[in-house]
PDB file of C-alpha atoms in Angstrom:
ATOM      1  CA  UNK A   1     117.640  77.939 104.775  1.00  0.00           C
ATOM      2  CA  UNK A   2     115.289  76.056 106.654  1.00  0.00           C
ATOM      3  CA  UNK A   3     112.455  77.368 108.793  1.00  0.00           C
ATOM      4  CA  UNK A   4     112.313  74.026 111.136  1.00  0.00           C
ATOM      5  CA  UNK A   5     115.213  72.681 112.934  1.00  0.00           C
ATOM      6  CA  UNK A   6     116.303  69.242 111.777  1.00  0.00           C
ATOM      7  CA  UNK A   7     117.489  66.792 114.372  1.00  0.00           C
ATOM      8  CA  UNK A   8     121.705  66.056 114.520  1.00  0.00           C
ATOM      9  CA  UNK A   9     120.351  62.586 112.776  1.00  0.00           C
ATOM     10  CA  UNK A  10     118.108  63.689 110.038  1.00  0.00           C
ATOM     11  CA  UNK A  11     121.093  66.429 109.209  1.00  0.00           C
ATOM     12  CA  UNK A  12     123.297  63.266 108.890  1.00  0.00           C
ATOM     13  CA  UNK A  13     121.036  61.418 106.793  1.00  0.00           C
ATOM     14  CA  UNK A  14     120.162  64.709 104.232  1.00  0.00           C
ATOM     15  CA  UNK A  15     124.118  64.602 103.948  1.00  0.00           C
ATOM     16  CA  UNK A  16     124.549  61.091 103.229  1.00  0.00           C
ATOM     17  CA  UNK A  17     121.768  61.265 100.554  1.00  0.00           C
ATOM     18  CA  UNK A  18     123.784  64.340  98.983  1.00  0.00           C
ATOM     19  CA  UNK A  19     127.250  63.053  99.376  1.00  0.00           C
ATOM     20  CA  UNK A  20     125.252  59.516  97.632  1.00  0.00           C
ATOM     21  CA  UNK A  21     124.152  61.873  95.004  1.00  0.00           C
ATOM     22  CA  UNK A  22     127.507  63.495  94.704  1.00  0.00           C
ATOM     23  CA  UNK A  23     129.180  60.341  94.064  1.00  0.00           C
ATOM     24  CA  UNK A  24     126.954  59.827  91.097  1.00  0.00           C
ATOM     25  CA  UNK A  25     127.417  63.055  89.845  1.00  0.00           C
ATOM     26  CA  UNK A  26     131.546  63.028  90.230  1.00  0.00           C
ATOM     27  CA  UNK A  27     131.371  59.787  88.896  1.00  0.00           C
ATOM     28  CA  UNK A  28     129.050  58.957  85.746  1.00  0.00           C
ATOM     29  CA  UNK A  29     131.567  57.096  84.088  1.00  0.00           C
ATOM     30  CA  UNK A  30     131.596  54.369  86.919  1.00  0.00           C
ATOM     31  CA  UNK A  31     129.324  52.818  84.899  1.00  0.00           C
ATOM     32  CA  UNK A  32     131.213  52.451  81.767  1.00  0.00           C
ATOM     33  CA  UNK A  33     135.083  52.401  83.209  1.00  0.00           C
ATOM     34  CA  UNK A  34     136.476  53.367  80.162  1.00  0.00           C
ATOM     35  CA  UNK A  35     137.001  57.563  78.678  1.00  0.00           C
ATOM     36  CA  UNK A  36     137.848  58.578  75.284  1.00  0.00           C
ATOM     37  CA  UNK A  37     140.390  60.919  75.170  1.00  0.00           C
ATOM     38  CA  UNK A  38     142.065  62.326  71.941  1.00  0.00           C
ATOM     39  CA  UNK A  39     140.295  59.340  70.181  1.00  0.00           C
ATOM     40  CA  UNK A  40     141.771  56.596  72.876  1.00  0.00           C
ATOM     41  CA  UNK A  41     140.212  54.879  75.095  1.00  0.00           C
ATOM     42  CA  UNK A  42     141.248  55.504  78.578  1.00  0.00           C
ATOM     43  CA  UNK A  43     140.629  53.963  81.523  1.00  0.00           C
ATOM     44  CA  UNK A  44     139.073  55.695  84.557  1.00  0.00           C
ATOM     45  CA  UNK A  45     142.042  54.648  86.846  1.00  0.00           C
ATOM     46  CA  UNK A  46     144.219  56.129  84.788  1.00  0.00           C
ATOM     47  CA  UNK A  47     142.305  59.600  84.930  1.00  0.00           C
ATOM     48  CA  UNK A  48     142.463  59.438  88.801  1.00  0.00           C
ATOM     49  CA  UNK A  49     146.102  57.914  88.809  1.00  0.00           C
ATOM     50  CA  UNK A  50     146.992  60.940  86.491  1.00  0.00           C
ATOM     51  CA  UNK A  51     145.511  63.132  89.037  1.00  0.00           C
ATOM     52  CA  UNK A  52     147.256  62.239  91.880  1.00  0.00           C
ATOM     53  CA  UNK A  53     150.291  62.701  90.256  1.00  0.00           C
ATOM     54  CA  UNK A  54     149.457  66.374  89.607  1.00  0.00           C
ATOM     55  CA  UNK A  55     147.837  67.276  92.564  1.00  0.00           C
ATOM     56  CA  UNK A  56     151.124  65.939  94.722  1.00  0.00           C
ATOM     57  CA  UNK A  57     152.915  68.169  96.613  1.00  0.00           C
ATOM     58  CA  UNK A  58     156.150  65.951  96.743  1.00  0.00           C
ATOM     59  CA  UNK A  59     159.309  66.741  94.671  1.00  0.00           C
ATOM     60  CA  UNK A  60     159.323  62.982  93.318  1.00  0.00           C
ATOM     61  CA  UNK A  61     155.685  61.227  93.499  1.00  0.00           C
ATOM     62  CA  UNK A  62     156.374  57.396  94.210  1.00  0.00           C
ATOM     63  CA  UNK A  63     153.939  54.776  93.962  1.00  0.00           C
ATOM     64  CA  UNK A  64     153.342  55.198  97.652  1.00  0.00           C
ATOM     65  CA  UNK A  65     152.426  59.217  97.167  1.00  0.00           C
ATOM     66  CA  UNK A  66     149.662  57.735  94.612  1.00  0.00           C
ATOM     67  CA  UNK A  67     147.847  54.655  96.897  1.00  0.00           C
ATOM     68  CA  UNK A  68     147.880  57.324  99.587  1.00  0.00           C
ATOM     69  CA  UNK A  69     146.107  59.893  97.588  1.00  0.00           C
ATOM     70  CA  UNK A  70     143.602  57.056  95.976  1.00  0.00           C
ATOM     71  CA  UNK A  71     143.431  55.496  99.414  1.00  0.00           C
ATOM     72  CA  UNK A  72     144.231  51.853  98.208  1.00  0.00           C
ATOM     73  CA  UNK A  73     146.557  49.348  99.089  1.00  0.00           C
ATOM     74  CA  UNK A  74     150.399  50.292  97.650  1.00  0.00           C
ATOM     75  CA  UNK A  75     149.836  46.758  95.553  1.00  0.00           C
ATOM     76  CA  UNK A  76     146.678  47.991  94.053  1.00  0.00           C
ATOM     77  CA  UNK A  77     148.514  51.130  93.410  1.00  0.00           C
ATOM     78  CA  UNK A  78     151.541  49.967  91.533  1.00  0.00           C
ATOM     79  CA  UNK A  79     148.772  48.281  89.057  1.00  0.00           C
ATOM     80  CA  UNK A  80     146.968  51.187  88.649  1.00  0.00           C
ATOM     81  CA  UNK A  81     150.190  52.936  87.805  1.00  0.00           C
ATOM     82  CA  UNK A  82     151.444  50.142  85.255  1.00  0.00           C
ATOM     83  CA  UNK A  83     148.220  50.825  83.430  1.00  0.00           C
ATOM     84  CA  UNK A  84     148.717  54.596  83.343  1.00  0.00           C
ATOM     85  CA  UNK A  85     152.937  54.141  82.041  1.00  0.00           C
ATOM     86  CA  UNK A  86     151.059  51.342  79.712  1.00  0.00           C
ATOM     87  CA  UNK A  87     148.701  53.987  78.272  1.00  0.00           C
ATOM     88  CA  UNK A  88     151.693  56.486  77.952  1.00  0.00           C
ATOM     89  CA  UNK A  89     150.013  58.638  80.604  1.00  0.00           C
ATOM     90  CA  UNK A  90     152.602  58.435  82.943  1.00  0.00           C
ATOM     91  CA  UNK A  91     156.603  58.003  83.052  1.00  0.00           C
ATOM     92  CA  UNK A  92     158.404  55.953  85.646  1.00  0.00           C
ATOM     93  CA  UNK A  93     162.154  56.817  86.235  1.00  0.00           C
ATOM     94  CA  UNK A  94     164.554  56.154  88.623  1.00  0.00           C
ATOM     95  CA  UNK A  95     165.070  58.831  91.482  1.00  0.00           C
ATOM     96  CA  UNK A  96     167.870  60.801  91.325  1.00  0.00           C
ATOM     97  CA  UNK A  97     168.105  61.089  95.307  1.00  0.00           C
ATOM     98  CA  UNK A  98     167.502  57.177  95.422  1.00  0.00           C
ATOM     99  CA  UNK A  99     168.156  54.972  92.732  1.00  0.00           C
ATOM    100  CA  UNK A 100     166.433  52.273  94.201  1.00  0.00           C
ATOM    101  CA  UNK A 101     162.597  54.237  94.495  1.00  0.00           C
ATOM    102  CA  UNK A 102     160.950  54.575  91.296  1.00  0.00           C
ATOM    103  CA  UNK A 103     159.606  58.232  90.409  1.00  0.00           C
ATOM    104  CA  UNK A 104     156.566  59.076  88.963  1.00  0.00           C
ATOM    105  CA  UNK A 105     155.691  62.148  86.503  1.00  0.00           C
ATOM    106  CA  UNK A 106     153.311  62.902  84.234  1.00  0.00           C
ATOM    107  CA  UNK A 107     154.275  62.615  80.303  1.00  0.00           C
ATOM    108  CA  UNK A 108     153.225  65.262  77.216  1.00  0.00           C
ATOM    109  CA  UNK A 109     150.121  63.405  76.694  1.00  0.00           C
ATOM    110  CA  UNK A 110     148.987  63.205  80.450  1.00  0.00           C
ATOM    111  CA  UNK A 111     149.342  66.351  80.829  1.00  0.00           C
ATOM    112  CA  UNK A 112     147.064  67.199  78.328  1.00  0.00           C
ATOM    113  CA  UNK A 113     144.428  64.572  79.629  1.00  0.00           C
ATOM    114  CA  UNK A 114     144.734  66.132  82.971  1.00  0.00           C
ATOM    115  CA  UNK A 115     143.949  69.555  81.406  1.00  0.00           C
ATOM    116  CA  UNK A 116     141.298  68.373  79.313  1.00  0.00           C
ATOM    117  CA  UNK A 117     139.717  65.694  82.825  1.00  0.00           C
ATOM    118  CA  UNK A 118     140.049  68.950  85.141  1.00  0.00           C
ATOM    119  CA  UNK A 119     138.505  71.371  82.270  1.00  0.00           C
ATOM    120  CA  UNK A 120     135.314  68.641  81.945  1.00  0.00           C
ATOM    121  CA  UNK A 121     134.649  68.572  85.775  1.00  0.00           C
ATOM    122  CA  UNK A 122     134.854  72.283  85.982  1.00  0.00           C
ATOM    123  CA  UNK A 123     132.443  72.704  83.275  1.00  0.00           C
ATOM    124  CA  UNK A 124     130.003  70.312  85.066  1.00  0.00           C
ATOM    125  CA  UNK A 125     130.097  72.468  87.982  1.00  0.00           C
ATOM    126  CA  UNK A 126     130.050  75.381  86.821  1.00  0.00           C
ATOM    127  CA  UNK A 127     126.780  74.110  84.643  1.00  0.00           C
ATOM    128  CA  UNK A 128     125.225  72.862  87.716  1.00  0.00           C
ATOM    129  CA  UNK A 129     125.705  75.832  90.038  1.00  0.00           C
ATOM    130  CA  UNK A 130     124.765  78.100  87.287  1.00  0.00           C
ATOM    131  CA  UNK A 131     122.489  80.381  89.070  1.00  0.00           C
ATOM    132  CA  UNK A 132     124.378  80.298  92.491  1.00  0.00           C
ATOM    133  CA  UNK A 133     125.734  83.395  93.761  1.00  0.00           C
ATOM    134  CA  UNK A 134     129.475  83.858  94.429  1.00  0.00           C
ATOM    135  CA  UNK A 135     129.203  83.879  97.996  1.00  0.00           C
ATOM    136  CA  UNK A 136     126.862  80.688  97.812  1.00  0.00           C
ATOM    137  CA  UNK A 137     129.641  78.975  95.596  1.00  0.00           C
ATOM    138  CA  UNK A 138     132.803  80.367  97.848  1.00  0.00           C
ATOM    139  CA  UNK A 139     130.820  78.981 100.899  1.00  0.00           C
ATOM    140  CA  UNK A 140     130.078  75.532  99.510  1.00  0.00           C
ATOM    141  CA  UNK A 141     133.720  75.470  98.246  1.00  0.00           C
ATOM    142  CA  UNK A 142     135.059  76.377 101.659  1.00  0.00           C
ATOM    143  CA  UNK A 143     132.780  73.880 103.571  1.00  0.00           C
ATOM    144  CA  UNK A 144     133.703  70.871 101.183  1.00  0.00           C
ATOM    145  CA  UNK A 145     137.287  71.235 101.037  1.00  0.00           C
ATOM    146  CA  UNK A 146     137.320  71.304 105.462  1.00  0.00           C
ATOM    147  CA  UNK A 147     134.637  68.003 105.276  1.00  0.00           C
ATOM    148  CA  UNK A 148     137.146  66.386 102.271  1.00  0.00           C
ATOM    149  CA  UNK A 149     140.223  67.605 105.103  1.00  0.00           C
ATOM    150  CA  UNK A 150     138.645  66.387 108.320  1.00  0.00           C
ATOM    151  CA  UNK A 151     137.488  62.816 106.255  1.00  0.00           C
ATOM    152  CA  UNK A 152     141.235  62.599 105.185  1.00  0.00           C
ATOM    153  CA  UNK A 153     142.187  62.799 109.091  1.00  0.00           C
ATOM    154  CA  UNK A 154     139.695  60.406 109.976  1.00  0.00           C
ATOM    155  CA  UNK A 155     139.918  57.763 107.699  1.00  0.00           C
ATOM    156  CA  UNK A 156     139.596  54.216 109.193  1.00  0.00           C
ATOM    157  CA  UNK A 157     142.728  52.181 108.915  1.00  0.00           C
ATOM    158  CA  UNK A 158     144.068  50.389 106.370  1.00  0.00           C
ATOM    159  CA  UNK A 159     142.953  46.488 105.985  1.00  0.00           C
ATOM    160  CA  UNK A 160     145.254  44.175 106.927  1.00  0.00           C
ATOM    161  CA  UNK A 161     145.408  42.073 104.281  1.00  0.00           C
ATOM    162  CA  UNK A 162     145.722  43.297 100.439  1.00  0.00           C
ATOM    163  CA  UNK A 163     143.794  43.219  97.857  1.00  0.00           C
TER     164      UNK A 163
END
Protein backbone atom coordinates (compact mmCIF):
# COMPACT_ATOMS: atom_id res chain seq x y z
CA UNK A 1 0.00 0.00 0.00
CA UNK A 2 2.63 2.23 0.84
CA UNK A 3 6.25 2.06 -0.26
CA UNK A 4 7.61 4.20 2.94
CA UNK A 5 6.93 3.29 6.43
CA UNK A 6 4.84 5.82 8.32
CA UNK A 7 5.68 6.48 11.92
CA UNK A 8 3.01 4.84 14.84
CA UNK A 9 2.02 8.82 15.00
CA UNK A 10 1.53 9.85 11.47
CA UNK A 11 -0.57 6.30 11.14
CA UNK A 12 -2.69 7.80 14.00
CA UNK A 13 -3.13 11.05 12.52
CA UNK A 14 -4.02 9.54 8.63
CA UNK A 15 -6.76 7.64 10.79
CA UNK A 16 -8.11 10.46 12.61
CA UNK A 17 -8.35 12.49 9.33
CA UNK A 18 -10.35 9.39 7.81
CA UNK A 19 -12.44 8.52 10.76
CA UNK A 20 -13.04 12.89 10.59
CA UNK A 21 -13.98 12.28 7.07
CA UNK A 22 -16.08 9.30 7.89
CA UNK A 23 -18.11 11.16 10.26
CA UNK A 24 -19.03 13.54 7.52
CA UNK A 25 -19.78 11.03 5.21
CA UNK A 26 -22.11 8.80 7.82
CA UNK A 27 -23.50 11.87 8.77
CA UNK A 28 -24.54 14.61 6.05
CA UNK A 29 -27.68 15.26 7.56
CA UNK A 30 -25.96 16.68 10.80
CA UNK A 31 -26.29 19.67 9.19
CA UNK A 32 -29.92 19.84 8.63
CA UNK A 33 -31.29 17.47 11.72
CA UNK A 34 -34.33 16.80 10.17
CA UNK A 35 -35.16 13.53 7.21
CA UNK A 36 -38.11 13.20 5.11
CA UNK A 37 -39.46 10.01 5.17
CA UNK A 38 -42.75 8.89 3.41
CA UNK A 39 -43.42 12.70 3.05
CA UNK A 40 -42.73 13.42 7.05
CA UNK A 41 -40.32 15.01 8.45
CA UNK A 42 -38.24 13.02 10.75
CA UNK A 43 -35.84 13.78 13.01
CA UNK A 44 -32.29 12.36 12.93
CA UNK A 45 -32.60 11.04 16.58
CA UNK A 46 -35.31 9.27 15.77
CA UNK A 47 -33.47 7.42 12.78
CA UNK A 48 -30.66 6.41 15.26
CA UNK A 49 -33.19 5.75 18.21
CA UNK A 50 -35.05 3.47 15.63
CA UNK A 51 -31.85 1.77 15.04
CA UNK A 52 -30.93 0.81 18.23
CA UNK A 53 -34.02 -0.70 18.74
CA UNK A 54 -33.42 -3.06 15.80
CA UNK A 55 -30.02 -3.76 16.11
CA UNK A 56 -30.67 -4.97 20.02
CA UNK A 57 -30.03 -8.23 20.90
CA UNK A 58 -32.32 -8.15 24.09
CA UNK A 59 -35.77 -9.87 24.22
CA UNK A 60 -37.38 -6.47 25.56
CA UNK A 61 -35.20 -3.20 24.59
CA UNK A 62 -35.68 -0.66 27.58
CA UNK A 63 -34.72 2.80 27.52
CA UNK A 64 -31.48 1.76 29.13
CA UNK A 65 -30.66 -0.88 26.03
CA UNK A 66 -31.07 2.45 23.78
CA UNK A 67 -28.65 5.27 25.84
CA UNK A 68 -26.23 2.35 25.94
CA UNK A 69 -26.23 1.75 22.28
CA UNK A 70 -26.30 5.78 21.51
CA UNK A 71 -23.82 6.20 24.33
CA UNK A 72 -25.79 9.06 26.14
CA UNK A 73 -26.98 9.63 29.42
CA UNK A 74 -30.36 7.26 30.23
CA UNK A 75 -32.13 10.99 30.67
CA UNK A 76 -31.08 12.04 27.28
CA UNK A 77 -32.26 8.72 26.16
CA UNK A 78 -35.77 8.60 27.45
CA UNK A 79 -36.15 12.08 25.35
CA UNK A 80 -34.88 10.78 22.43
CA UNK A 81 -37.30 7.92 22.78
CA UNK A 82 -40.45 10.22 23.58
CA UNK A 83 -39.68 11.85 20.27
CA UNK A 84 -39.49 8.56 18.36
CA UNK A 85 -43.22 7.09 20.26
CA UNK A 86 -44.23 10.97 19.40
CA UNK A 87 -43.42 10.45 15.69
CA UNK A 88 -45.18 6.96 15.80
CA UNK A 89 -41.78 5.37 15.18
CA UNK A 90 -41.68 3.54 18.16
CA UNK A 91 -44.20 1.78 20.76
CA UNK A 92 -43.68 1.79 24.49
CA UNK A 93 -45.48 -1.02 26.49
CA UNK A 94 -45.29 -2.38 29.66
CA UNK A 95 -43.04 -5.60 30.12
CA UNK A 96 -44.64 -8.61 30.51
CA UNK A 97 -41.72 -10.05 32.84
CA UNK A 98 -41.85 -6.60 34.79
CA UNK A 99 -44.64 -4.42 34.82
CA UNK A 100 -42.84 -1.74 36.24
CA UNK A 101 -39.89 -1.42 33.10
CA UNK A 102 -41.22 0.04 30.07
CA UNK A 103 -40.48 -1.98 26.70
CA UNK A 104 -39.53 -0.68 23.63
CA UNK A 105 -40.37 -2.04 19.93
CA UNK A 106 -40.47 -0.79 16.79
CA UNK A 107 -44.11 0.01 15.18
CA UNK A 108 -45.38 -0.74 11.25
CA UNK A 109 -44.09 2.52 10.22
CA UNK A 110 -40.55 2.25 11.91
CA UNK A 111 -40.01 -0.59 10.55
CA UNK A 112 -40.34 0.60 7.29
CA UNK A 113 -38.08 3.74 8.04
CA UNK A 114 -35.50 1.40 9.31
CA UNK A 115 -35.67 -0.53 5.99
CA UNK A 116 -35.76 2.38 3.90
CA UNK A 117 -32.50 4.41 6.60
CA UNK A 118 -30.46 0.97 6.31
CA UNK A 119 -31.29 0.60 2.35
CA UNK A 120 -29.93 4.56 1.88
CA UNK A 121 -26.61 3.91 3.81
CA UNK A 122 -26.02 0.75 1.94
CA UNK A 123 -26.48 2.40 -1.28
CA UNK A 124 -23.94 5.12 -0.26
CA UNK A 125 -21.46 2.53 0.30
CA UNK A 126 -21.87 0.51 -2.07
CA UNK A 127 -21.64 3.84 -4.51
CA UNK A 128 -18.52 4.82 -2.87
CA UNK A 129 -16.61 1.53 -2.91
CA UNK A 130 -17.76 0.94 -6.36
CA UNK A 131 -14.61 -0.21 -7.91
CA UNK A 132 -13.23 -2.06 -4.75
CA UNK A 133 -12.66 -5.62 -4.98
CA UNK A 134 -14.45 -8.12 -2.71
CA UNK A 135 -11.57 -8.97 -0.77
CA UNK A 136 -10.71 -5.12 -0.41
CA UNK A 137 -14.41 -4.58 0.85
CA UNK A 138 -14.50 -7.96 3.20
CA UNK A 139 -11.13 -6.64 4.66
CA UNK A 140 -12.24 -3.09 5.37
CA UNK A 141 -15.52 -4.59 6.74
CA UNK A 142 -13.64 -6.95 9.01
CA UNK A 143 -11.12 -4.27 10.26
CA UNK A 144 -13.98 -1.66 11.08
CA UNK A 145 -16.30 -3.78 12.84
CA UNK A 146 -12.96 -5.06 15.43
CA UNK A 147 -11.90 -0.95 15.66
CA UNK A 148 -16.01 -0.12 16.24
CA UNK A 149 -15.63 -3.48 18.98
CA UNK A 150 -12.38 -2.56 20.68
CA UNK A 151 -13.75 1.50 20.82
CA UNK A 152 -16.97 0.02 22.45
CA UNK A 153 -14.58 -1.71 25.20
CA UNK A 154 -12.69 1.28 25.65
CA UNK A 155 -14.96 3.93 25.93
CA UNK A 156 -14.16 6.56 28.65
CA UNK A 157 -16.67 6.65 31.43
CA UNK A 158 -19.72 8.10 31.71
CA UNK A 159 -19.90 11.94 33.06
CA UNK A 160 -20.99 12.35 36.25
CA UNK A 161 -23.42 14.70 35.96
CA UNK A 162 -26.34 14.59 33.18
CA UNK A 163 -27.09 16.36 30.59
Amino acid sequence: MYDTPMSSESVLEQLDSALLALRRFASPELARPRISHEGTDIELSTVLVVDAIDRSTQVEVSVREVAESLQVAPSTASRLVERAVGAGMVASETSERDPRRRVLHLTRDGRRLQRAARRHRTQRLAAATADWSRADLAQLADLLDRFARTVHQHRPPAPLRED
